[in-house]
Amino acid sequence: MTPNANDHIQRFKITDKVSTHPPYELFSQYTRAFVYGIQPRAVQGMLDFDFICGRKTASVAGIIYPFGGQFVSKMYWGTKETLLPVYKDVGEAMKKHSDVDVVVNFASSRSAYSSTLEILEYKQIRTIAIIAEGVPERKTREILVKATTRGVTIIGPASVGGIKPGCFKIGNTGGMMDNIVASKLYRPGSVGYVSKSGGMSNELNNIIAQNTDGVYEGIAIGGDRYPGSTFIDHLLRYEADPECKILVLLGEVGGVEEYRVIDLVKSGKIKKPMIAWAIGTCADMFTTEVQFGHAGSFANSKLETAKSKNEAMKKAGIHVPSTFEQLPQVLKEVYDKMVSEGTLVPKADKEPPKIPMDFSWAQELGLIRKPAAFISTISDDRGQELLYAGMPISDVFKEDIGIGGVISLLWFRRRLPNYASKFLEMVLMLTADHGPAVSGAMNTIITTRAGKDLISALVSGLLTIGTRFGGALDDAATQFSSAYDKGLSPRDFVDSMRKQNILISGIGHRIKSLNNPDQRVELIKDYVKLHFPSTKLLDYALAVEKVTTSKKDNLILNVDGCIAVCTVDLFRNCGAFTSEEAEEYLKMGVLNGMFVLGRSIGFIGHHLDQIRLRTGLYRHPWDDISYGLGQLAESAGGAQENRVEEPKKIVAESSSTLVDKSTQHGSHNSTDINSPSESASSHSLKVNKTSPVERLTGKSNESQLEALKLSPVSTRKTTFETLSPELHIHIFSFLPAPSLLNIALVSHQFHDIATSERSWKSAFIRLFGQQRFSNISSTWKQEYLLRSKLSRKWKKGQGRLSYDARVGLIRDFSIDFQTNRVIAVSNHGTISFSSVSGKVKKQKIHLLENPVPDISILKSNKRAIIGATENGQVSVFLTGKNGRVWTRQMASLITQITCGEEIVFIGTVDGLLSCFELRSGEEVNTVQFDARIEYIFVSERQKSVVVICTNEIFYADTIDNTLTFDKSPHRHNATDFLVDFPTCYVFAIQGASMTRAHLSDNSEAKYMGHMNDIVVAKLDTNDGISNGPGNGARLLATAESDGTVYVWDARASSQECEPIIKIHTGISPITHLELSPLILLVGSASGFLGVFCPLSGDHIRTIHSKRFASCSSLSIDTSSLTRGGAAFGKILTCFDFSKLSRNLKPRSSRKSSVITRDDIQQDIDDQIDMLEEEGEDERKRQWNLERWNGNAVNGLNNREALDLGLLMSKEEEIKMASIASENGLQEVDEELAYILALSKAESESQKC
């Protein structure tokens, strides 16, 4: 070993020399070992033992830890530090330390077996100590067999180990260092012992040290029934070792190992004097057998009792004391006799080196004291229970103080009143997020899209918080409270800030004003006015707002300012703070802390959202960056050299309103009240250098003119006359419906293009993103106009009504808006009648003759309600007759019921399909199948039926008297099914896969690879096949429990079985789905109903039950496609997304406001009437074309015509405010501005 004076670290020289031992010697002063597992205290104890024994090299060569990477562990060698390598791989450790022949295995009982077998593969290992308790006996015996074949000694399991004084110590054997010194284990003695108990081995160390010259070697073999090594293994080693003079055996009740020792003594194989004792003599005092601490300490017979063993050993000539207390005396007598006879020469004693006391141990004993490096007064985790400002964590939950209460404890070290805690929670909720466009959220999103982890993304967003973003709270609190304390009037405060050219923090909003107040501010003001004992500073701030809004109506008290002044009112008046404490907490930055804590919720949400959407690396587009390098170079030396003047924008004046880009919404942290009013929007067009031409032609910016086949400006005559119709259609697809209608009036060329089906199809795909869907009209133009109009309508108003159906928990219901009738059925078969306006009739009937809560199957539609009990009783209730029509008793258990227009189909467990006439109950037909009937599907007009039995699918294309089913071409193991009768497709669902098969042949297509686990699936309500828009598709929705919904084209070809859209609903767990061509309903067990557009995935509405009861049933009115209902526990909710401005609740007057006609159908009819009158409109358009584009005008070129058409659409576009225009505005700069800019440049050139 060579100490290094630079780092004070003790290093040991690694040697490849393997120490050699005689067979009876397991350990020597050269023994080197590995410790398997991270046990720093045990390793340090072994090194301290090595040091006081005077070893030159540490006995621990390294540590093996398979669950971590390779590193070093810092330990002490005396007063200096030493580094021990930590290996992940056993083989690598063995390769680097060939001198190691012992392993101390600290692996747990679960992994001790596998780790020991791995160690046994290396021939250099001679001894393994297994410390773990609870290793299965079978595993122990397997280890023993393999170790015996390889000649390896096993100590343990369930053993503390062993010790050879002056040489080697296994793990924690011998206890702490003071006990080792007192027992003189730092140098060898003459007595070798073996015991089962590790705890008693420490007692033996002490007894032997006091009565002899000390311990030569001691082993604790462990208390398991099958130890790795036995008493005789070690006693024979001691017998063969000339340095060991006296043997000590400490056995116990149970087992027969002591009798094997007796046999060796009788046979003369053990001749050295032996003192022995079997512990457990007290067992005779109990009336029943007693299991002592060890697994093997149980006497199965009288022979295994401690008393019998002691008597037998005494008869064999072994020194056995009368009691354990006499064992030291007997040992001393034997030792003194051998010394007097000269057969034992006492070993010389020596003074061991001093081992410094560990700091932690000295501190625990109270021998030293040390000043603390940190002081904490808010929490304490040292005791039995975590404390928050002295409040046990159990009381935090018991008193339900909420997150606001926890903040009061950890931030302010005191309990605040309940209203104050609620206010803190309100602040967190109001500041949680403000959209993805703010700087912090944008930083978080960009960092996430760069592949960074949550912490990195969160920190990147938090680093933007300061005086410009989110930091107005502290400044607002300081400014308002300082002005109020000085006694300044609101007018004087505003004037003084203006004179100092200082912005008033907390005043001003970009889009909110007196006429359009911020609801967040209103919520805070209402709560504070109602609960706070005093609101003086808030009143002062509102008075300041009156002064500032007299200048400009958007200089209102914003949410930052409102939170700031209300927090000051809270600190000053809640009674929990002194005035000095209130000011101190404000100076600490508590308000900004609230913003940071609240906004972290939103930042984490944006991080998770981007990961969920699997967005890629973000790169900002060049066209949104103004490169001013040349301008800076040219302006060098000028008077304004530090200013960069923005380049003039190319403006398409006549089309500015079409491409109006909305400003970003959000509140200003501070506003200059002297600043002039800013325009709400900008009508400028920026030239997009990555234009559609580049994407369409694949050519670079330099070759765009050539791609457009445009001549230089000086020679070009027109811009648009050379563009292809495809490019016109592409450009027109970004226009809203009014503009697309009016642009047809511009020129013959535009008329032909704008009125074509291709143009409307392109516009439809641009708006809804799909070209495969269930259509609701016959042309692309009608489809576009109808869907876009409905989309605008259903985003406004309430349009729902919830009421108690008064039947208990609702099992199923039927709703018909045309007849204004709702029928609800409970789990017990109780039926109630109500209107869609919520009026429940007193009349109730029971579906069953003897109402009992045992309905196993319940089916309902507009025609009938059918229920079946577990004993096979069937009851049919016709909705038009308000009463039970007929009942039947089936011979076996009913598994499935389906109701057609005229026939009821009933399937049983034994495969019998029975057909009954719906109105009379007369049996029409029966068919016997060979297996249990699982599902029955009937086509809409009752022309065909599908019966799904266990593992087989049967299909009858005609329902007649014979009812003949085709032989099943398919076998299955699915659990859920759907059938599309027009295409004869059946969908089988099993776990995460969905397979589509044709009912008449064996062709199949698999919809799989996208889903984790399908919990529910639905086909849309439109089962027809049309040659119009949508390519004859039919929508199919599948849902996962986590809230993800996939929408498919159920009729796609086998090569196109991919989802057309994936919708993250945010609603989970999903339990029910309903789907129409217009809306997707998603019901969950948490009491939420989400409404989405199945084509675009846009969220329309979320409806929740009052008590968050689970959604038990959903229904969509097939006549309107946008109306329906949902059942939540006892509550029925009716909704209407076609006339959302109308309230479904009845008026107070006697006249009922019941919706008596199909509103959405009326909307569609109105649109169809308008489209049918298009012939006359077309004649008017032709007349206008002749007037504007004929002889009266010498003809407009296409550029002028386009500008004219866009001007014509201006007023109507603003009035419509269509969704299409909103989406188009986001893209029009990229697609249209380049063409318009070229036209503008051409016009300017010609004028010059």
XYZ file of C-alpha atoms in Angstrom, residues 458-974:
517
model
C -40.740 22.661 -17.477
C -37.617 24.616 -16.512
C -37.304 26.115 -19.992
C -40.815 27.485 -19.646
C -40.317 28.731 -16.091
C -37.151 30.626 -17.068
C -39.258 33.012 -19.168
C -41.199 34.215 -16.131
C -40.086 37.709 -15.204
C -41.039 41.332 -15.494
C -42.387 40.868 -19.041
C -44.162 37.554 -18.545
C -45.936 36.647 -15.347
C -43.952 39.023 -13.161
C -46.548 41.763 -12.971
C -48.069 40.413 -9.763
C -45.281 41.554 -7.447
C -44.954 44.915 -9.210
C -48.714 45.479 -9.165
C -48.916 44.680 -5.461
C -46.047 47.075 -4.717
C -47.376 49.934 -6.842
C -50.975 49.806 -5.678
C -50.200 49.238 -1.991
C -47.564 52.006 -1.981
C -49.947 54.503 -3.570
C -52.749 53.560 -1.199
C -50.508 53.806 1.870
C -49.315 57.256 0.760
C -52.903 58.451 0.527
C -52.765 59.223 -3.195
C -56.100 59.505 -4.911
C -56.602 57.236 -7.947
C -56.219 60.258 -10.281
C -53.041 61.399 -8.505
C -51.626 57.851 -8.682
C -52.223 57.646 -12.441
C -50.791 61.126 -13.019
C -47.686 60.419 -10.961
C -46.975 57.215 -12.852
C -47.393 59.038 -16.166
C -44.995 61.790 -15.105
C -42.415 59.179 -14.131
C -42.951 57.342 -17.431
C -43.643 54.141 -15.485
C -46.205 51.617 -16.650
C -48.908 50.671 -14.180
C -48.539 46.961 -13.632
C -51.810 45.039 -13.568
C -53.687 47.520 -15.789
C -54.577 46.809 -19.414
C -55.612 43.926 -21.603
C -55.142 43.314 -25.302
C -58.674 42.105 -26.082
C -60.717 42.445 -22.884
C -62.432 45.727 -22.057
C -65.259 47.247 -20.047
C -67.709 45.909 -22.602
C -66.005 42.527 -22.776
C -64.832 41.842 -19.202
C -62.379 39.116 -18.255
C -64.350 36.373 -16.506
C -61.304 35.435 -14.418
C -61.296 38.899 -12.878
C -65.028 38.735 -12.284
C -64.686 35.391 -10.489
C -61.990 36.740 -8.193
C -63.864 39.948 -7.408
C -67.084 38.097 -6.622
C -65.338 35.660 -4.297
C -63.278 38.301 -2.515
C -66.231 40.632 -2.022
C -68.226 37.781 -0.519
C -65.606 36.248 1.819
C -62.805 38.719 2.637
C -63.258 40.823 5.779
C -61.890 43.916 3.989
C -61.219 44.786 0.329
C -59.802 48.300 0.647
C -56.968 47.835 -1.825
C -59.237 46.083 -4.336
C -61.676 48.981 -4.109
C -58.749 51.365 -4.640
C -57.616 49.411 -7.708
C -61.141 49.468 -9.144
C -61.182 53.239 -8.664
C -57.890 53.460 -10.558
C -59.513 51.348 -13.287
C -62.248 53.961 -13.686
C -59.597 56.621 -14.317
C -57.637 54.541 -16.835
C -60.685 53.285 -18.749
C -61.835 56.879 -19.269
C -58.828 57.148 -21.579
C -59.277 53.770 -23.271
C -61.808 51.050 -22.465
C -59.288 48.184 -22.531
C -57.156 49.695 -19.736
C -58.973 47.554 -17.206
C -57.738 45.853 -14.058
C -56.421 42.591 -15.491
C -56.162 39.231 -13.780
C -52.576 39.831 -12.594
C -53.487 43.115 -10.960
C -56.647 41.702 -9.413
C -54.798 38.754 -7.870
C -52.081 41.062 -6.581
C -54.318 43.571 -4.779
C -56.599 40.846 -3.406
C -53.608 39.000 -1.985
C -52.447 42.177 -0.239
C -55.950 42.574 1.211
C -55.772 38.988 2.410
C -52.387 39.367 4.102
C -53.349 42.610 5.792
C -56.825 41.697 7.013
C -57.113 37.929 7.569
C -55.642 38.172 11.083
C -52.883 35.611 10.469
C -50.119 38.163 9.774
C -48.821 41.290 11.403
C -48.403 44.306 9.132
C -44.635 43.759 9.122
C -45.045 40.079 8.180
C -47.460 40.940 5.397
C -44.989 43.389 3.845
C -42.111 40.943 4.284
C -43.933 38.129 2.473
C -44.799 40.448 -0.402
C -41.121 41.430 -0.731
C -40.130 37.740 -0.696
C -41.903 37.200 -4.016
C -44.842 35.139 -2.789
C -47.073 36.417 -5.585
C -44.666 35.408 -8.300
C -44.357 32.093 -6.492
C -48.106 31.603 -6.884
C -47.823 32.286 -10.604
C -44.883 29.891 -10.969
C -46.690 27.152 -9.062
C -49.938 27.566 -10.974
C -48.399 27.934 -14.424
C -46.264 24.820 -13.861
C -49.520 22.862 -14.128
C -50.097 24.207 -17.615
C -46.485 23.792 -18.707
C -46.563 20.134 -17.676
C -49.849 19.779 -19.533
C -48.309 21.183 -22.719
C -45.342 18.827 -22.323
C -47.602 15.799 -21.967
C -49.819 16.994 -24.814
C -46.908 17.234 -27.246
C -45.671 13.771 -26.281
C -49.185 12.387 -26.635
C -49.455 13.934 -30.104
C -45.986 12.602 -31.015
C -44.954 15.906 -32.534
C -41.547 16.196 -34.154
C -38.673 18.640 -33.830
C -39.812 22.211 -34.337
C -38.128 24.447 -36.890
C -39.347 27.991 -37.437
C -40.233 28.879 -41.057
C -37.920 31.266 -42.883
C -40.785 33.400 -44.139
C -41.583 34.435 -40.545
C -38.059 35.806 -39.986
C -36.889 39.189 -41.262
C -33.252 38.795 -42.309
C -31.732 42.289 -42.024
C -28.013 41.584 -42.341
C -27.604 43.679 -45.504
C -29.573 46.589 -44.068
C -27.389 46.695 -40.987
C -24.278 46.779 -43.132
C -25.622 49.604 -45.296
C -26.688 51.728 -42.330
C -23.320 51.543 -40.576
C -22.253 54.966 -39.439
C -25.703 56.498 -39.792
C -27.507 58.371 -37.124
C -29.984 55.505 -36.658
C -27.458 52.655 -36.932
C -28.841 50.830 -33.913
C -32.379 50.724 -35.277
C -33.656 48.167 -37.759
C -36.499 49.455 -39.871
C -38.998 46.812 -40.843
C -39.211 46.270 -44.612
C -42.319 47.558 -46.312
C -44.985 44.938 -46.670
C -46.486 44.109 -50.031
C -50.190 44.726 -49.601
C -52.970 43.273 -51.679
C -55.299 46.181 -50.988
C -58.397 44.819 -52.583
C -58.180 41.493 -50.804
C -57.013 42.613 -47.385
C -60.175 41.669 -45.570
C -60.066 38.112 -46.813
C -56.656 37.413 -45.338
C -57.101 39.317 -42.079
C -54.841 37.734 -39.462
C -56.154 37.958 -35.900
C -53.833 39.234 -33.210
C -52.804 36.919 -30.445
C -55.058 37.166 -27.441
C -53.750 37.596 -23.937
C -53.526 40.081 -21.102
C -50.748 42.653 -20.887
C -48.705 42.467 -17.712
C -48.331 46.243 -17.960
C -49.799 48.856 -20.281
C -48.739 52.408 -21.076
C -51.926 54.414 -20.687
C -50.503 57.091 -22.972
C -49.983 54.712 -25.888
C -52.216 55.275 -28.907
C -54.918 52.817 -29.789
C -53.783 49.877 -31.850
C -55.757 48.334 -34.649
C -57.483 45.093 -33.705
C -56.148 43.378 -36.780
C -53.769 43.802 -39.636
C -54.802 43.457 -43.255
C -51.298 43.156 -44.613
C -50.156 40.246 -46.701
C -46.638 38.924 -46.289
C -44.964 37.347 -49.281
C -44.514 33.687 -48.516
C -41.248 32.522 -50.012
C -42.248 28.922 -49.444
C -45.301 29.259 -51.664
C -47.601 26.497 -52.879
C -45.851 26.636 -56.219
C -42.690 25.334 -54.658
C -44.578 22.481 -53.034
C -46.581 21.740 -56.185
C -43.638 21.896 -58.597
C -40.881 20.805 -56.241
C -38.675 23.665 -57.464
C -36.697 26.168 -55.448
C -37.538 29.823 -54.866
C -35.234 30.951 -57.666
C -37.078 28.830 -60.220
C -40.635 29.706 -59.168
C -41.121 32.242 -61.964
C -40.016 29.634 -64.456
C -42.317 27.081 -62.857
C -45.224 29.475 -63.237
C -44.109 30.145 -66.826
C -44.174 33.864 -66.039
C -42.138 36.298 -68.052
C -40.210 39.146 -66.392
C -42.299 41.992 -65.018
C -41.508 44.253 -67.926
C -42.956 41.831 -70.485
C -45.711 40.020 -68.564
C -49.298 40.981 -69.369
C -51.335 39.031 -66.779
C -50.681 36.805 -63.806
C -53.481 34.253 -63.640
C -54.150 33.391 -67.220
C -51.267 30.893 -67.276
C -52.249 29.037 -64.082
C -53.743 25.588 -64.428
C -57.288 24.790 -63.228
C -55.769 22.479 -60.590
C -53.844 25.384 -59.078
C -56.957 27.583 -59.140
C -58.905 24.866 -57.315
C -56.094 24.539 -54.788
C -56.162 28.301 -54.115
C -59.973 28.499 -54.012
C -60.123 25.686 -51.457
C -58.891 28.155 -48.828
C -61.863 30.470 -49.341
C -64.910 30.375 -47.056
C -68.252 29.359 -48.525
C -69.538 32.914 -49.237
C -66.350 33.837 -51.081
C -66.425 30.609 -53.046
C -70.024 31.284 -54.082
C -69.368 34.879 -55.072
C -66.131 34.278 -56.927
C -68.174 32.444 -59.540
C -69.599 35.861 -60.529
C -66.194 37.238 -61.471
C -65.453 35.660 -64.828
C -66.427 32.769 -67.039
C -63.169 31.050 -66.220
C -63.686 31.432 -62.471
C -67.331 30.455 -62.815
C -66.471 27.154 -64.463
C -63.839 26.378 -61.842
C -65.696 27.584 -58.734
C -68.934 25.752 -59.549
C -67.260 22.447 -60.335
C -67.577 19.467 -58.014
C -63.792 19.261 -57.836
C -63.617 22.755 -56.377
C -66.221 22.038 -53.679
C -64.598 18.691 -52.943
C -61.239 20.389 -52.466
C -62.813 22.985 -50.164
C -64.551 20.246 -48.183
C -61.335 18.272 -47.697
C -59.524 21.470 -46.709
C -62.124 22.212 -43.998
C -62.912 18.745 -42.660
C -59.729 16.900 -43.593
C -61.513 13.790 -44.916
C -62.841 12.475 -48.195
C -64.151 9.146 -46.839
C -67.258 9.569 -44.675
C -70.960 8.818 -44.388
C -72.609 11.463 -46.540
C -75.826 13.345 -45.771
C -76.366 14.878 -49.233
C -75.863 14.006 -52.873
C -73.233 16.551 -54.008
C -69.989 17.899 -52.596
C -71.412 21.413 -52.636
C -74.470 20.469 -50.592
C -72.339 18.399 -48.231
C -69.977 21.312 -47.657
C -72.691 23.926 -47.128
C -74.785 21.758 -44.806
C -71.929 20.541 -42.630
C -70.267 23.949 -42.356
C -73.554 25.588 -41.374
C -74.242 22.930 -38.737
C -70.690 23.277 -37.437
C -71.246 26.988 -36.869
C -74.519 26.352 -35.059
C -73.575 23.673 -32.606
C -70.729 25.664 -31.104
C -73.184 28.105 -29.514
C -75.772 27.924 -26.710
C -76.690 25.241 -24.192
C -79.095 22.889 -25.929
C -79.500 20.286 -23.188
C -81.834 19.402 -20.346
C -81.252 16.995 -17.451
C -83.952 15.576 -15.216
C -84.756 12.627 -12.943
C -86.627 9.932 -14.893
C -88.009 8.591 -11.579
C -87.340 4.915 -12.215
C -84.159 4.528 -10.166
C -80.950 3.548 -11.919
C -81.608 3.708 -15.666
C -80.668 0.575 -17.597
C -81.770 1.727 -21.076
C -83.986 4.335 -22.704
C -85.642 5.263 -25.997
C -85.937 8.844 -27.265
C -87.978 10.188 -30.198
C -87.832 13.932 -30.822
C -90.485 13.799 -33.523
C -93.111 12.467 -31.125
C -91.590 14.294 -28.116
C -91.378 11.057 -26.161
C -88.767 9.524 -23.862
C -89.155 6.066 -22.336
C -86.756 5.027 -19.569
C -86.309 1.527 -18.148
C -84.625 0.688 -14.846
C -82.640 -2.351 -13.808
C -85.773 -3.665 -12.111
C -87.967 -3.337 -15.199
C -89.803 -0.149 -14.161
C -90.781 1.996 -17.162
C -91.453 5.736 -17.059
C -92.637 8.169 -19.720
C -91.493 11.737 -20.167
C -91.094 14.429 -22.772
C -87.813 15.821 -24.073
C -88.635 18.964 -22.105
C -88.289 17.024 -18.836
C -91.951 16.547 -17.872
C -92.308 13.068 -16.332
C -95.722 11.448 -16.335
C -97.025 9.930 -13.137
C -97.980 6.709 -14.908
C -95.488 3.895 -14.417
C -95.663 0.300 -15.497
C -93.535 -2.764 -14.991
C -92.083 -4.698 -17.853
C -92.382 -8.004 -15.980
C -95.489 -9.637 -14.598
C -93.844 -10.119 -11.213
C -91.322 -7.273 -10.877
C -88.130 -8.575 -9.390
C -84.576 -7.236 -9.851
C -83.403 -10.035 -12.089
C -83.529 -8.613 -15.631
C -80.554 -10.132 -17.409
C -81.127 -8.745 -20.932
C -82.848 -5.491 -21.868
C -83.266 -4.126 -25.413
C -85.161 -1.017 -26.471
C -85.821 1.050 -29.586
C -88.534 3.359 -30.860
C -90.898 0.455 -31.458
C -90.607 -1.750 -28.378
C -88.894 -2.569 -25.108
C -88.026 -6.221 -24.522
C -86.677 -7.699 -21.294
C -85.601 -11.181 -20.282
C -84.998 -12.647 -16.843
C -82.483 -15.224 -15.736
C -85.150 -17.952 -15.622
C -86.096 -17.470 -19.311
C -89.156 -15.188 -19.039
C -89.543 -12.710 -21.942
C -91.787 -9.631 -21.827
C -92.506 -7.328 -24.763
C -93.723 -3.749 -24.330
C -94.838 -1.720 -27.373
C -94.066 1.978 -26.995
C -97.163 3.004 -28.889
C -99.582 1.109 -26.632
C -98.188 2.057 -23.211
C -98.553 -1.462 -21.905
C -97.203 -4.997 -21.879
C -98.266 -6.836 -25.013
C -97.181 -10.406 -24.429
C -94.865 -12.628 -22.427
C -93.226 -15.976 -23.131
C -91.450 -18.527 -21.007
C -88.443 -20.023 -22.807
C -87.254 -23.518 -21.980
C -83.599 -22.553 -21.452
C -81.461 -19.589 -20.510
C -81.774 -16.621 -22.892
C -78.470 -15.264 -24.174
C -79.515 -12.665 -26.774
C -82.581 -10.683 -27.932
C -82.927 -8.503 -31.043
C -85.995 -6.618 -32.231
C -86.672 -5.925 -35.901
C -89.504 -3.990 -37.466
C -91.974 -6.871 -37.173
C -90.155 -9.841 -35.616
C -88.448 -10.463 -32.292
C -85.449 -12.834 -32.416
C -84.546 -14.700 -29.201
C -81.417 -16.826 -28.804
C -80.742 -19.328 -26.032
C -77.777 -21.009 -24.447
C -78.504 -24.323 -26.173
C -78.450 -22.738 -29.666
C -82.213 -22.339 -30.299
C -83.221 -19.263 -32.344
C -86.927 -18.421 -31.909
C -88.767 -15.826 -34.019
C -91.947 -14.156 -32.700
C -94.292 -11.672 -34.321
C -93.677 -8.367 -32.524
C -97.267 -7.255 -32.026
C -99.039 -10.564 -31.353
C -96.275 -12.721 -29.900
C -97.091 -15.551 -32.293
C -94.139 -17.839 -32.961
C -93.082 -17.524 -36.596
C -90.068 -19.811 -36.895
C -87.341 -21.659 -34.996
C -83.824 -22.655 -36.020
C -81.537 -24.970 -34.041
C -77.795 -24.305 -34.026
C -75.096 -26.539 -32.581
C -73.613 -23.973 -30.215
C -74.600 -21.215 -27.814
C -76.006 -18.102 -29.516
C -73.898 -15.067 -28.594
C -75.164 -12.276 -30.883
C -78.118 -11.626 -33.216
C -78.061 -8.803 -35.798
C -81.016 -7.814 -38.011
C -80.789 -5.411 -40.939
C -82.590 -2.079 -40.761
C -85.480 -3.163 -42.954
C -85.495 -6.739 -41.616
C -84.333 -8.303 -44.869
C -81.436 -10.342 -43.485
C -80.139 -11.636 -40.176
C -76.767 -12.686 -38.758
C -76.499 -15.155 -35.876
C -73.151 -15.479 -34.124
C -72.641 -18.631 -32.118
C -69.648 -19.790 -30.172
C -66.766 -19.903 -32.718
C -69.069 -19.641 -35.786
C -70.983 -16.984 -37.777
C -74.214 -17.788 -39.711
C -75.934 -15.541 -42.265
C -79.405 -15.598 -43.812
C -79.841 -13.062 -46.607
C -83.629 -13.423 -46.627
C -86.016 -13.644 -43.692
C -88.904 -15.872 -44.760
C -90.777 -18.944 -43.586
C -87.801 -21.208 -44.268
C -85.179 -18.886 -42.717
C -82.256 -20.781 -44.251
C -78.783 -19.907 -42.961
C -75.623 -20.325 -45.021
C -72.925 -22.590 -43.701
C -70.474 -20.509 -41.724
C -67.344 -19.643 -43.747
C -65.653 -18.162 -40.675
C -64.586 -19.327 -37.257
C -63.722 -16.851 -34.517
C -62.708 -16.402 -30.903
C -63.818 -12.769 -30.588
